[in-house]
Coordinates of C-alpha atoms in Angstrom, one line a residue:
X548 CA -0.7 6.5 10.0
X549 CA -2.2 4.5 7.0
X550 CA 0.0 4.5 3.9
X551 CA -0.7 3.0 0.5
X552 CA 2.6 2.5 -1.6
X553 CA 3.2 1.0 -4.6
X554 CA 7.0 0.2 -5.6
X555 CA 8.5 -1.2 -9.1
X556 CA 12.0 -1.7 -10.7
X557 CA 12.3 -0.1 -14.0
X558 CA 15.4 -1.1 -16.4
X559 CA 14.6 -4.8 -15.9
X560 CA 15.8 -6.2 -19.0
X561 CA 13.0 -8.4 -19.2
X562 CA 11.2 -8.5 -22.7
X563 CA 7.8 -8.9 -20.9
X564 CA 7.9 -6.1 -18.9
X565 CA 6.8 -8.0 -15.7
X566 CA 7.8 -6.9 -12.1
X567 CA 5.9 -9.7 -10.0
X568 CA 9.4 -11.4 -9.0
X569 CA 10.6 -7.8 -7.5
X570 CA 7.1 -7.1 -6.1
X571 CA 6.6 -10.6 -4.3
X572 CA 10.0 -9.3 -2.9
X573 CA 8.9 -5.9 -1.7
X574 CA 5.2 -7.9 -0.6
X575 CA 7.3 -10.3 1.9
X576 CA 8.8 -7.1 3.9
X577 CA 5.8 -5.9 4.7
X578 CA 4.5 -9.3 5.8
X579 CA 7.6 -9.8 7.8
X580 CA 7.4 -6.6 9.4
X581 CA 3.7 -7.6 12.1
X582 CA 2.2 -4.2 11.1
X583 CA -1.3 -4.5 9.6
X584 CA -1.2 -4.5 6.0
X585 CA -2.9 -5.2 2.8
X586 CA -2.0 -5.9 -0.5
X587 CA -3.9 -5.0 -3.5
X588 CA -3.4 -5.1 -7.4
X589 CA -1.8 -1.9 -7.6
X590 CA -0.5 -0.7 -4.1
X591 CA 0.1 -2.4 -0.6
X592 CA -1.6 -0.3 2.2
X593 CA 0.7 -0.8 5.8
X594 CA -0.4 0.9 9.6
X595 CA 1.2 2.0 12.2
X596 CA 3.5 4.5 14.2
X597 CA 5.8 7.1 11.3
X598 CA 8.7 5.8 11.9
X599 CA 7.8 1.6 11.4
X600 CA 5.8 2.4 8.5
X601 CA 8.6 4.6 7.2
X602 CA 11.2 2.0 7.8
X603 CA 9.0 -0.8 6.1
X604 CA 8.4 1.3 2.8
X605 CA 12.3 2.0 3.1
X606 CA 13.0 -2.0 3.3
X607 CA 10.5 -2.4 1.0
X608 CA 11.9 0.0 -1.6
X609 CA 15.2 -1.6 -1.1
X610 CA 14.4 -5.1 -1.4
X611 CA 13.5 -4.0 -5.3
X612 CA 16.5 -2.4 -5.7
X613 CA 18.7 -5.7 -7.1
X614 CA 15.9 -6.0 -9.7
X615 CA 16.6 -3.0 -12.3
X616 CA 18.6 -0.1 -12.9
X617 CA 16.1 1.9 -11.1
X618 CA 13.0 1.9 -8.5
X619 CA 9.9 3.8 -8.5
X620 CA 8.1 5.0 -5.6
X621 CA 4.7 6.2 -5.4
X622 CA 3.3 6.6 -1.8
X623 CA 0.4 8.5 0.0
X624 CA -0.1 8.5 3.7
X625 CA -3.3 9.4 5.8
X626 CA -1.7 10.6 8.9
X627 CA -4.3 10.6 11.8
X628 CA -2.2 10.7 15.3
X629 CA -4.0 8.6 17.8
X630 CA -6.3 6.6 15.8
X631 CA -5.6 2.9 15.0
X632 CA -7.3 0.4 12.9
X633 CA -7.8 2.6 10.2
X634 CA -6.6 0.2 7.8
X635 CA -10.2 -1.6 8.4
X636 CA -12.4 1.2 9.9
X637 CA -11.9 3.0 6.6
X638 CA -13.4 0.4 4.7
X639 CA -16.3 -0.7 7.3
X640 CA -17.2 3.1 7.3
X641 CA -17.5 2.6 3.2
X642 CA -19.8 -0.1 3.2
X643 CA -22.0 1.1 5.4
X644 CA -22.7 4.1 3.7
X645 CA -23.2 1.9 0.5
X646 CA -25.6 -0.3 2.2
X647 CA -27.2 2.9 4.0
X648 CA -27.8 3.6 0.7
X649 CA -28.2 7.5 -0.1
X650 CA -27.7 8.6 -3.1
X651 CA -27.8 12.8 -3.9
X652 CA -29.0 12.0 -7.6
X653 CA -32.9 10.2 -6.0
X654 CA -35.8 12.3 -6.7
X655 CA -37.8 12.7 -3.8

């Protein structure tokens, strides 16, 4: 299972809107957790088994909570039973086809 979450504290209080401080916090739960993960500008992607992924977006979520009123979630999950290292694959298979280069738009 590869999921791509993104989770931020609303009701901050802060006058600059920023959300790094509870982010960094949500960022260091996945990294604890030894699942193979990445971490982007707008969502951190995590792999594994349902239930580990599951617990570290719940930890995750939870570890934003003491930084506003109230957290947003926003999560979507390619769930693929019995393939792993999908969190990689994915992208390989991407630039291959870049490099591969075909586009539908060429004139023959």
């Amino acid at each position: 299972m590869l999921v791509a979450f993104s989770v931020a504290p609303s009701g901050t209080g802060r006058s600059d809107g920023s959300v790094h401080d509870a982010v960094a916090a949500a960022v260091r739960v996945v990294r604890s957790s030894g699942l193979p993960h990445r971490t982007t500008s707008m969502f951190t992607e995590v792999e594994g088994e349902w239930d580990e992924v599951m617990d570290v977006v719940k930890r995750a979520t939870e570890a934003v909570l003491p930084f506003g009123s109230r957290v947003s979630l926003v999560l979507k999950a390619d769930i693929r039973p019995g393939r792993t290292g999908e969190i990689d694959a994915k992208i390989d298979r991407l630039e291959r086809a870049i490099g591969e280069g075909s586009d539908p738009h060429a004139e023959a």
